[in-house]
Short mmCIF file of C-alpha atoms and ligand atoms in Angstrom, two decimals:
data_model
loop_
_atom_site.label_atom_id
_atom_site.label_comp_id
_atom_site.label_asym_id
_atom_site.label_seq_id
_atom_site.Cartn_x
_atom_site.Cartn_y
_atom_site.Cartn_z
CA MET A 1 -0.94 53.39 12.23
CA LYS A 2 -2.57 50.41 13.86
CA PHE A 3 -5.13 50.30 11.10
CA ARG A 4 -2.42 50.30 8.41
CA LEU A 5 -0.54 47.51 10.15
CA LEU A 6 -3.71 45.46 10.48
CA SER A 7 -4.53 46.07 6.82
CA LEU A 8 -1.06 44.96 5.83
CA LEU A 9 -1.31 41.81 7.94
CA LEU A 10 -4.75 41.08 6.51
CA PHE A 11 -3.42 41.61 2.99
CA ILE A 12 -0.52 39.21 3.60
CA GLY A 13 -2.91 36.70 5.15
CA ILE A 14 -5.24 36.85 2.16
CA GLN A 15 -2.31 36.49 -0.24
CA GLN A 16 -1.14 33.40 1.64
CA LEU A 17 -4.63 31.96 1.71
CA MET A 18 -5.00 32.55 -2.01
CA ALA A 19 -1.67 30.93 -2.61
CA GLN A 20 -2.89 27.92 -0.65
CA GLU A 21 -6.26 27.81 -2.38
CA ASN A 22 -4.83 27.96 -5.85
CA SER A 23 -1.75 26.03 -5.08
CA THR A 24 -2.42 22.39 -5.39
CA GLU A 25 -3.46 22.17 -9.00
CA LYS A 26 -0.83 24.53 -10.27
CA ILE A 27 2.05 23.66 -8.04
CA PHE A 28 1.86 19.94 -7.46
CA ILE A 29 1.80 17.16 -10.00
CA ALA A 30 1.07 14.90 -7.04
CA ASN A 31 -0.04 16.49 -3.79
CA PRO A 32 2.16 15.79 -0.78
CA TYR A 33 1.60 12.27 0.60
CA LEU A 34 2.93 10.40 3.62
CA GLN A 35 5.01 7.26 3.38
CA ILE A 36 6.57 4.97 5.97
CA GLY A 37 9.99 5.58 4.42
CA ARG A 38 13.12 3.48 4.14
CA GLU A 39 13.50 2.89 7.89
CA PRO A 40 10.05 3.01 9.47
CA SER A 41 9.59 3.74 13.16
CA ALA A 42 6.83 4.99 15.41
CA GLN A 43 8.57 8.39 15.47
CA SER A 44 8.99 8.88 11.74
CA LEU A 45 7.20 9.30 8.46
CA GLU A 46 8.32 10.69 5.14
CA LEU A 47 6.55 13.28 3.03
CA VAL A 48 6.78 13.07 -0.75
CA TRP A 49 5.54 15.45 -3.43
CA HIS A 50 5.86 15.76 -7.18
CA VAL A 51 6.43 19.04 -8.96
CA ALA A 52 7.66 20.35 -12.28
CA ASP A 53 11.38 20.31 -12.95
CA ALA A 54 12.19 23.86 -11.86
CA ASP A 55 14.36 25.27 -9.12
CA ALA A 56 12.63 26.60 -6.04
CA THR A 57 13.31 26.85 -2.33
CA TRP A 58 11.26 24.23 -0.54
CA PHE A 59 10.86 23.48 3.09
CA VAL A 60 8.31 21.92 5.39
CA GLU A 61 7.23 23.13 8.81
CA GLU A 62 5.82 20.80 11.40
CA ARG A 63 4.23 21.22 14.78
CA THR A 64 2.31 19.20 17.31
CA LYS A 65 -1.24 19.93 18.27
CA ASP A 66 -0.38 21.78 21.43
CA SER A 67 2.66 23.72 20.36
CA ASN A 68 2.64 26.95 18.44
CA ALA A 69 6.23 26.74 17.33
CA TRP A 70 6.87 25.36 13.90
CA THR A 71 9.93 23.23 13.32
CA ARG A 72 11.49 23.72 9.94
CA ILE A 73 12.75 20.86 7.77
CA GLU A 74 14.70 21.83 4.68
CA ALA A 75 13.62 20.07 1.50
CA ILE A 76 16.65 19.68 -0.64
CA ASN A 77 16.48 16.03 -1.61
CA PHE A 78 14.72 15.23 -4.83
CA THR A 79 14.93 12.69 -7.59
CA ARG A 80 14.42 13.80 -11.14
CA VAL A 81 12.10 11.80 -13.36
CA ALA A 82 12.96 12.29 -17.02
CA VAL A 83 11.59 9.40 -19.03
CA THR A 84 10.10 9.44 -22.50
CA GLY A 85 6.45 10.45 -22.65
CA VAL A 86 6.10 12.82 -19.70
CA ASP A 87 7.56 16.22 -18.96
CA PRO A 88 10.56 15.95 -16.66
CA HIS A 89 9.54 16.41 -13.04
CA ARG A 90 10.90 16.18 -9.53
CA ILE A 91 9.98 14.06 -6.56
CA TYR A 92 10.86 15.74 -3.26
CA HIS A 93 11.30 13.83 0.00
CA ILE A 94 11.55 14.99 3.58
CA LYS A 95 11.51 13.04 6.80
CA PHE A 96 9.59 13.79 9.97
CA ASN A 97 11.71 12.04 12.56
CA LYS A 98 10.63 13.31 15.96
CA LEU A 99 6.98 12.44 15.95
CA ASP A 100 5.13 11.52 19.09
CA PRO A 101 3.83 7.98 18.35
CA GLY A 102 0.13 7.91 17.67
CA SER A 103 -0.29 11.67 17.80
CA THR A 104 -1.77 14.04 15.29
CA PHE A 105 0.73 16.51 13.89
CA TYR A 106 0.37 19.46 11.57
CA TYR A 107 2.57 20.38 8.67
CA ARG A 108 2.78 22.89 5.89
CA VAL A 109 4.81 22.87 2.71
CA ILE A 110 6.44 26.14 1.78
CA LYS A 111 7.69 27.05 -1.66
CA ASN A 112 9.69 30.25 -2.09
CA LYS A 113 8.43 31.47 1.29
CA VAL A 114 4.75 30.90 0.44
CA VAL A 115 2.66 28.27 2.17
CA VAL A 116 1.40 26.10 -0.67
CA PHE A 117 0.00 23.11 1.23
CA GLU A 118 -1.23 22.35 4.73
CA ALA A 119 -2.43 19.13 6.27
CA GLU A 120 -2.47 17.09 9.42
CA GLY A 121 -0.79 13.73 9.70
CA LYS A 122 -1.14 10.73 11.95
CA ALA A 123 2.09 9.57 13.49
CA PRO A 124 2.58 5.78 13.46
CA LYS A 125 1.36 3.88 16.50
CA SER A 126 3.78 2.38 19.01
CA ASP A 127 3.65 -1.28 19.97
CA LYS A 128 1.52 -0.38 23.01
CA GLN A 129 -1.16 1.52 21.10
CA ASN A 130 -4.26 0.21 19.36
CA TYR A 131 -4.62 1.03 15.70
CA ARG A 132 -6.75 0.50 12.63
CA PHE A 133 -5.66 -0.38 9.15
CA VAL A 134 -7.54 -0.66 5.89
CA ALA A 135 -6.49 -3.32 3.38
CA ILE A 136 -7.51 -3.14 -0.25
CA GLY A 137 -6.25 -4.46 -3.56
CA ASP A 138 -6.75 -4.01 -7.30
CA ILE A 139 -7.72 -0.40 -7.00
CA GLY A 140 -6.60 2.10 -9.66
CA ALA A 141 -9.04 1.18 -12.40
CA LEU A 142 -10.96 4.47 -12.45
CA THR A 143 -14.29 2.79 -11.77
CA PRO A 144 -17.15 4.34 -9.79
CA ASP A 145 -16.67 1.81 -6.99
CA GLN A 146 -12.93 2.50 -6.72
CA LYS A 147 -13.91 6.08 -5.94
CA LEU A 148 -16.64 5.12 -3.47
CA LEU A 149 -14.20 2.84 -1.66
CA ALA A 150 -11.62 5.63 -1.46
CA VAL A 151 -14.26 7.58 0.45
CA GLN A 152 -15.05 4.53 2.61
CA ALA A 153 -11.35 4.15 3.39
CA TYR A 154 -11.22 7.80 4.43
CA LYS A 155 -14.35 7.49 6.57
CA ALA A 156 -12.87 4.50 8.36
CA LYS A 157 -10.15 6.83 9.76
CA PRO A 158 -7.34 4.29 9.55
CA ASP A 159 -3.80 4.76 10.79
CA MET A 160 -2.38 2.98 7.75
CA VAL A 161 -3.66 1.68 4.41
CA VAL A 162 -2.32 -1.61 3.09
CA VAL A 163 -2.47 -1.97 -0.70
CA ALA A 164 -2.31 -5.59 -1.84
CA GLY A 165 -1.05 -4.80 -5.33
CA ASP A 166 -2.45 -3.69 -8.68
CA ILE A 167 -2.19 -0.11 -7.61
CA VAL A 168 -2.91 1.35 -11.06
CA TYR A 169 -4.13 -0.21 -14.26
CA ASN A 170 -3.15 -1.20 -16.80
CA THR A 171 0.62 -1.16 -16.67
CA GLY A 172 1.72 0.89 -13.66
CA LEU A 173 2.60 3.98 -15.71
CA ILE A 174 3.39 7.45 -14.43
CA SER A 175 0.48 8.80 -16.48
CA GLU A 176 -1.87 6.21 -14.98
CA TYR A 177 -1.04 7.33 -11.45
CA ARG A 178 -2.02 10.83 -12.52
CA THR A 179 -5.40 9.90 -13.91
CA LYS A 180 -6.43 7.00 -11.66
CA PHE A 181 -4.66 7.33 -8.34
CA TRP A 182 -3.43 10.62 -6.86
CA ASN A 183 -6.64 12.44 -7.72
CA ILE A 184 -8.76 9.78 -6.00
CA TYR A 185 -6.75 9.04 -2.85
CA ASN A 186 -5.23 12.47 -2.27
CA SER A 187 -7.74 15.02 -3.50
CA ASP A 188 -7.81 18.45 -1.92
CA LYS A 189 -11.07 17.73 -0.14
CA GLU A 190 -13.49 14.93 0.43
CA THR A 191 -16.05 14.51 -2.33
CA GLU A 192 -18.36 11.62 -3.15
CA GLN A 193 -15.65 10.26 -5.41
CA SER A 194 -12.35 11.12 -3.79
CA ALA A 195 -10.74 11.76 -0.44
CA PRO A 196 -7.67 13.49 1.01
CA ILE A 197 -6.29 10.38 2.72
CA MET A 198 -2.68 10.05 1.63
CA ARG A 199 -1.63 13.41 3.08
CA SER A 200 -2.60 12.18 6.57
CA VAL A 201 -2.07 8.44 6.56
CA PRO A 202 0.64 6.34 4.92
CA PHE A 203 -0.32 3.84 2.25
CA VAL A 204 2.04 0.85 2.06
CA ALA A 205 1.88 -1.03 -1.22
CA ALA A 206 2.86 -4.47 -2.43
CA PRO A 207 3.57 -4.69 -6.15
CA GLY A 208 1.02 -6.48 -8.34
CA ASN A 209 1.30 -7.79 -11.85
CA HIS A 210 -0.18 -4.60 -13.27
CA ASP A 211 2.43 -2.58 -11.38
CA ILE A 212 5.73 -4.23 -12.18
CA ALA A 213 5.33 -7.25 -14.45
CA THR A 214 5.95 -5.10 -17.54
CA ARG A 215 9.69 -4.58 -17.87
CA ASP A 216 9.85 -3.49 -21.50
CA LEU A 217 10.84 0.15 -21.39
CA ASP A 218 10.97 0.65 -25.15
CA ARG A 219 7.30 -0.28 -25.35
CA LEU A 220 6.36 1.55 -22.13
CA PRO A 221 9.07 3.98 -21.00
CA GLN A 222 6.79 5.24 -18.19
CA ALA A 223 6.39 1.78 -16.67
CA LEU A 224 7.54 0.63 -13.23
CA ALA A 225 6.47 3.88 -11.55
CA TYR A 226 6.10 1.76 -8.40
CA PHE A 227 9.86 2.07 -7.90
CA MET A 228 9.74 5.86 -8.32
CA PHE A 229 6.73 6.84 -6.24
CA TRP A 230 6.73 4.58 -3.20
CA ASP A 231 9.05 5.32 -0.31
CA GLN A 232 9.27 2.00 1.51
CA PRO A 233 12.00 -0.08 3.16
CA LEU A 234 14.83 -1.62 1.16
CA ASN A 235 15.66 -4.47 3.50
CA GLY A 236 14.70 -7.42 1.29
CA PRO A 237 17.09 -9.45 -0.81
CA ASN A 238 18.83 -7.30 -3.37
CA GLY A 239 18.86 -8.06 -7.12
CA PRO A 240 20.63 -8.45 -9.44
CA GLU A 241 18.54 -8.52 -12.57
CA GLY A 242 18.33 -12.06 -13.83
CA SER A 243 18.24 -13.49 -10.30
CA ALA A 244 15.42 -15.74 -9.12
CA TRP A 245 13.34 -12.71 -8.17
CA VAL A 246 14.27 -9.91 -10.59
CA PRO A 247 13.52 -10.29 -14.29
CA LEU A 248 15.70 -8.62 -16.87
CA LEU A 249 14.89 -5.07 -17.78
CA LYS A 250 14.30 -4.69 -21.51
CA GLY A 251 14.85 -1.64 -23.68
CA SER A 252 17.44 0.74 -25.03
CA ASP A 253 20.24 1.90 -22.76
CA GLU A 254 18.73 5.36 -22.89
CA ASN A 255 15.35 4.19 -21.58
CA LYS A 256 16.90 1.88 -19.00
CA ASN A 257 19.18 4.62 -17.69
CA ALA A 258 16.32 7.12 -17.51
CA PHE A 259 14.25 4.65 -15.49
CA LYS A 260 17.11 3.76 -13.15
CA ALA A 261 17.88 7.42 -12.49
CA ALA A 262 14.22 8.05 -11.62
CA ALA A 263 13.89 4.95 -9.42
CA GLY A 264 17.20 5.38 -7.60
CA ASP A 265 17.97 2.75 -4.99
CA ALA A 266 14.34 1.53 -4.87
CA TYR A 267 14.97 -0.54 -8.00
CA PRO A 268 14.97 -3.48 -7.92
CA ARG A 269 15.05 -4.01 -4.19
CA MET A 270 11.65 -2.64 -3.16
CA GLY A 271 9.81 -5.73 -4.41
CA ASN A 272 10.25 -7.45 -1.04
CA PHE A 273 10.56 -5.78 2.36
CA SER A 274 9.45 -5.88 5.96
CA PHE A 275 8.81 -3.48 8.82
CA ASN A 276 7.11 -3.19 12.19
CA TYR A 277 4.01 -1.13 12.76
CA GLY A 278 2.21 -1.05 16.10
CA ASN A 279 2.44 -4.47 17.70
CA ALA A 280 2.77 -6.26 14.35
CA HIS A 281 5.48 -7.36 11.98
CA TRP A 282 4.66 -6.86 8.31
CA LEU A 283 6.26 -8.83 5.50
CA TYR A 284 5.60 -7.65 1.95
CA LEU A 285 6.46 -9.89 -1.00
CA ASP A 286 6.55 -9.71 -4.78
CA SER A 287 4.30 -12.62 -5.78
CA ASN A 288 4.62 -12.21 -9.54
CA PRO A 289 5.15 -15.58 -11.19
CA TYR A 290 8.59 -14.67 -12.51
CA VAL A 291 9.79 -15.08 -8.92
CA ASN A 292 11.03 -18.54 -8.03
CA TRP A 293 9.89 -18.93 -4.44
CA SER A 294 11.80 -22.18 -4.14
CA ASP A 295 15.03 -20.22 -4.34
CA LYS A 296 16.97 -20.69 -1.11
CA THR A 297 18.09 -17.07 -0.79
CA LEU A 298 14.46 -16.01 -0.76
CA THR A 299 13.14 -18.68 1.54
CA ASP A 300 16.07 -18.15 3.95
CA TRP A 301 15.32 -14.45 3.98
CA ILE A 302 11.66 -15.07 4.82
CA LYS A 303 12.61 -17.53 7.52
CA ASN A 304 15.12 -15.16 9.10
CA ASP A 305 12.86 -12.15 8.76
CA LEU A 306 9.95 -13.82 10.54
CA ALA A 307 12.24 -15.32 13.17
CA SER A 308 13.70 -11.89 13.90
CA ALA A 309 10.26 -10.45 14.68
CA LYS A 310 10.23 -11.97 18.13
CA GLY A 311 8.61 -9.10 19.97
CA ALA A 312 5.68 -8.77 17.60
CA THR A 313 2.22 -9.84 18.79
CA TRP A 314 0.98 -10.29 15.21
CA ARG A 315 2.59 -11.23 11.93
CA PHE A 316 0.93 -10.14 8.70
CA VAL A 317 2.12 -11.07 5.24
CA VAL A 318 0.99 -9.01 2.25
CA PHE A 319 1.35 -9.85 -1.43
CA HIS A 320 -0.71 -9.81 -4.57
CA HIS A 321 -1.40 -13.32 -5.92
CA PRO A 322 -3.44 -15.44 -3.47
CA GLY A 323 -2.26 -18.95 -2.73
CA PHE A 324 -5.76 -19.99 -1.67
CA ASN A 325 -8.48 -18.90 -4.05
CA SER A 326 -11.82 -20.44 -4.98
CA SER A 327 -12.53 -18.14 -7.90
CA ARG A 328 -12.53 -19.68 -11.35
CA GLN A 329 -10.62 -16.65 -12.51
CA HIS A 330 -6.88 -16.93 -11.81
CA PHE A 331 -7.45 -20.36 -10.28
CA GLU A 332 -4.28 -21.68 -11.85
CA GLU A 333 -2.12 -18.98 -10.22
CA GLN A 334 -1.56 -20.50 -6.79
CA GLN A 335 2.21 -20.25 -6.71
CA MET A 336 2.35 -18.55 -3.31
CA ARG A 337 1.03 -21.67 -1.56
CA VAL A 338 4.53 -23.00 -1.73
CA LEU A 339 5.44 -20.59 1.08
CA SER A 340 2.81 -21.81 3.54
CA PRO A 341 5.26 -24.01 5.49
CA ALA A 342 7.63 -21.03 5.89
CA PHE A 343 4.76 -18.83 7.04
CA GLU A 344 3.63 -21.48 9.52
CA ALA A 345 7.16 -21.91 10.88
CA GLY A 346 7.36 -18.14 11.24
CA ASN A 347 4.08 -17.94 13.19
CA VAL A 348 2.28 -15.83 10.60
CA ASP A 349 -1.30 -15.03 11.61
CA VAL A 350 -2.94 -13.58 8.52
CA VAL A 351 -1.98 -13.36 4.85
CA ILE A 352 -3.55 -10.49 2.88
CA THR A 353 -3.70 -10.68 -0.91
CA GLY A 354 -5.56 -9.31 -3.95
CA HIS A 355 -5.36 -10.13 -7.69
CA VAL A 356 -8.68 -11.95 -7.65
CA HIS A 357 -11.31 -9.21 -7.80
CA ASN A 358 -13.57 -10.29 -4.98
CA TYR A 359 -13.41 -10.97 -1.26
CA GLN A 360 -12.57 -14.37 0.17
CA ARG A 361 -11.35 -15.71 3.47
CA THR A 362 -10.26 -19.18 4.36
CA TYR A 363 -10.74 -21.21 7.49
CA PRO A 364 -7.53 -21.17 9.49
CA LEU A 365 -5.35 -23.75 7.77
CA THR A 366 -1.99 -25.41 7.48
CA PHE A 367 -0.72 -26.61 4.14
CA THR A 368 1.90 -29.13 3.06
CA PRO A 369 2.87 -28.87 -0.61
CA ASP A 370 3.50 -32.08 -2.51
CA PRO A 371 7.17 -32.51 -3.35
CA PRO A 372 8.75 -31.15 -5.44
CA ALA A 373 7.16 -27.89 -4.37
CA ALA A 374 7.63 -25.97 -7.57
CA THR A 375 10.50 -26.16 -9.96
CA THR A 376 9.34 -24.12 -12.91
CA THR A 377 8.40 -20.49 -13.31
CA PRO A 378 5.80 -20.29 -16.05
CA SER A 379 4.67 -16.83 -17.02
CA ARG A 380 1.15 -17.00 -15.58
CA GLY A 381 1.66 -18.81 -12.34
CA ARG A 382 1.28 -22.41 -11.41
CA ILE A 383 -0.70 -25.01 -9.55
CA VAL A 384 0.77 -26.26 -6.29
CA ASN A 385 -0.90 -29.43 -5.13
CA GLY A 386 -0.71 -30.60 -1.55
CA LYS A 387 -2.69 -31.24 1.60
CA TRP A 388 -4.45 -28.69 3.74
CA VAL A 389 -5.69 -29.18 7.27
CA LEU A 390 -8.60 -26.91 8.13
CA ASP A 391 -9.72 -25.51 11.46
CA ASN A 392 -13.46 -25.70 10.80
CA ASN A 393 -14.23 -24.96 14.45
CA PHE A 394 -13.03 -21.39 14.11
CA ASN A 395 -16.03 -19.15 13.51
CA GLY A 396 -14.63 -15.72 14.35
CA LYS A 397 -17.46 -15.10 16.82
CA THR A 398 -17.44 -17.59 19.69
CA VAL A 399 -14.35 -19.53 18.64
CA THR A 400 -11.69 -16.99 17.82
CA LYS A 401 -8.32 -18.65 18.39
CA PRO A 402 -7.32 -20.01 14.98
CA LYS A 403 -5.34 -23.17 14.44
CA GLY A 404 -3.46 -22.16 11.35
CA ILE A 405 -3.17 -19.14 9.08
CA ILE A 406 -6.17 -17.21 7.74
CA TYR A 407 -5.71 -16.27 4.07
CA ILE A 408 -7.66 -13.27 2.83
CA VAL A 409 -8.31 -12.09 -0.72
CA THR A 410 -9.33 -8.43 -0.69
CA GLY A 411 -9.07 -7.72 -4.40
CA ALA A 412 -12.49 -6.12 -4.78
CA GLY A 413 -11.05 -2.62 -4.48
CA GLY A 414 -12.30 -1.22 -7.76
CA ALA A 415 -11.38 -3.30 -10.80
CA ASP A 416 -14.21 -5.29 -12.42
CA LEU A 417 -15.52 -8.02 -10.13
CA TYR A 418 -14.67 -11.66 -10.78
CA ASN A 419 -17.14 -14.53 -10.64
CA PRO A 420 -20.22 -12.95 -9.05
CA GLU A 421 -22.04 -16.18 -9.95
CA GLN A 422 -19.98 -18.09 -7.39
CA GLN A 423 -21.08 -16.12 -4.33
CA ASP A 424 -24.25 -18.16 -3.85
CA ASP A 425 -22.84 -21.38 -5.29
CA LYS A 426 -21.00 -22.90 -2.34
CA ASN A 427 -20.36 -26.07 -4.27
CA SER A 428 -18.03 -24.10 -6.47
CA TRP A 429 -15.83 -23.08 -3.51
CA GLN A 430 -12.77 -25.00 -2.44
CA THR A 431 -13.15 -26.62 0.97
CA PHE A 432 -10.69 -24.15 2.52
CA THR A 433 -12.98 -21.20 1.72
CA SER A 434 -15.19 -20.01 4.54
CA THR A 435 -16.56 -16.79 3.03
CA PHE A 436 -16.81 -15.69 -0.60
CA ILE A 437 -18.31 -12.32 -1.55
CA SER A 438 -18.06 -11.47 -5.22
CA LYS A 439 -21.17 -9.40 -5.96
CA VAL A 440 -19.92 -6.16 -4.42
CA HIS A 441 -16.70 -4.20 -4.31
CA SER A 442 -15.30 -3.98 -0.81
CA LEU A 443 -12.36 -3.23 1.45
CA THR A 444 -11.08 -4.66 4.73
CA VAL A 445 -11.00 -2.68 7.98
CA VAL A 446 -9.02 -4.18 10.85
CA ASP A 447 -8.87 -2.94 14.43
CA VAL A 448 -5.79 -4.18 16.24
CA GLU A 449 -6.37 -4.06 19.97
CA GLY A 450 -3.57 -5.85 21.75
CA LYS A 451 -4.16 -9.55 21.30
CA THR A 452 -7.44 -9.09 19.42
CA LEU A 453 -8.03 -8.42 15.73
CA ASN A 454 -11.47 -7.28 14.63
CA PHE A 455 -11.97 -7.67 10.90
CA ARG A 456 -14.80 -6.02 8.98
CA GLN A 457 -15.36 -6.16 5.25
CA ILE A 458 -17.09 -3.00 4.06
CA ALA A 459 -18.81 -2.67 0.68
CA ALA A 460 -18.67 0.41 -1.53
CA ASP A 461 -22.05 1.51 -0.16
CA GLY A 462 -20.73 1.32 3.41
CA LYS A 463 -22.55 -1.87 4.41
CA GLU A 464 -20.70 -4.52 6.38
CA VAL A 465 -20.57 -7.78 4.41
CA ASP A 466 -18.36 -9.85 6.71
CA ALA A 467 -17.00 -9.56 10.25
CA PHE A 468 -14.85 -11.84 12.36
CA LYS A 469 -12.57 -11.73 15.33
CA VAL A 470 -9.17 -13.31 15.88
CA THR A 471 -7.62 -13.61 19.33
CA LYS A 472 -4.43 -14.99 20.85
FE1 FE2 B 1 -3.52 -8.68 -10.44
#
């Protein structure tokens, strides 16, 4: 009798294991991935997964390291994506909302009573805990170095990954996420070209030009997937379309309605948002040149948002187009400089950007734009002249308290490198540039330890190419 019971249990176990082994390719269009969600906290994360458009009973079970009891979370909320060019599919969302800050937790996704996915997650850090984040931009280009850097990001064991825009090339399509993104950053296991990061650590993405600048849904009905796939706060200024920060959506009513149904409330509001993580306040902005950053609604929002982050030790701002760039490529697209006075008034410490496919950091600086700051919104960005004051004494080693904001370009995340010839040609750098590395792809690793930030820039081969410290 005992033998038969054991055999039965073994049989069930093997069936479940097989279901898990075979599950991810068949069952998921995008494997489950963690997100900070609409209302981030140190106790919560959201889990998102994409599957075919078919009814099933889904739930997620979660437990902490030391407990054997699973807590069940029903998965009934999904959005349906039914746009021209891809088979209709569903995006399921559940929320973990009782996490122990900074702890490892375990979860499994269950479909029709079968475990189809298991992973461990890292709960967000509280404001008292140290943490590590990776920052990287211009990534989903399906290049060998994009893949190597995905592995480097995984090896760095971050608590959060900051994506500084241009998530997938060339036009932010659903199909492009499938071929250039999910498979690289959320593969079933670590390989030399992919890593299972997103199931354990939330990525938080700013929108780049390749993600959301295309608004013509007749030409590209699968565009603007950013608004469908990312589960991030909606606390920035709301639309409407045609406002100073939301361009008009183009296309037939059918295509527009299909997109809006798939995007839900994320469109158009998720272009700009803020949240707290650890001891820092994070402000994410849409830096595409269609935005008029002289608009008072926007600048008031930034001012109020930064002023409201009183308890934060650090203030990071993340967006795509760098305001301070020495690269010849994209040199004319400096529109975000116009916000420097607002960032300075709001005590911002570091601005993290991409767009320019190399790594650059400035000396700490303050900047005063010439009046009028910027009154036009040309399609490819604009020059903003003005005066900068540099803190040339800061060296990130022995002098670590900056006078001013440090602006970082970390756009060497995979897409073809820009201006490798400038790395050794210091005369070609603007005077605000302290470091310029354009011969290798790289990502940024930052350890936040109370009032100290330790930055390291890591190349695709794992070598450190820059390091500096910032203290308060
Ligand atoms: Fe870009």
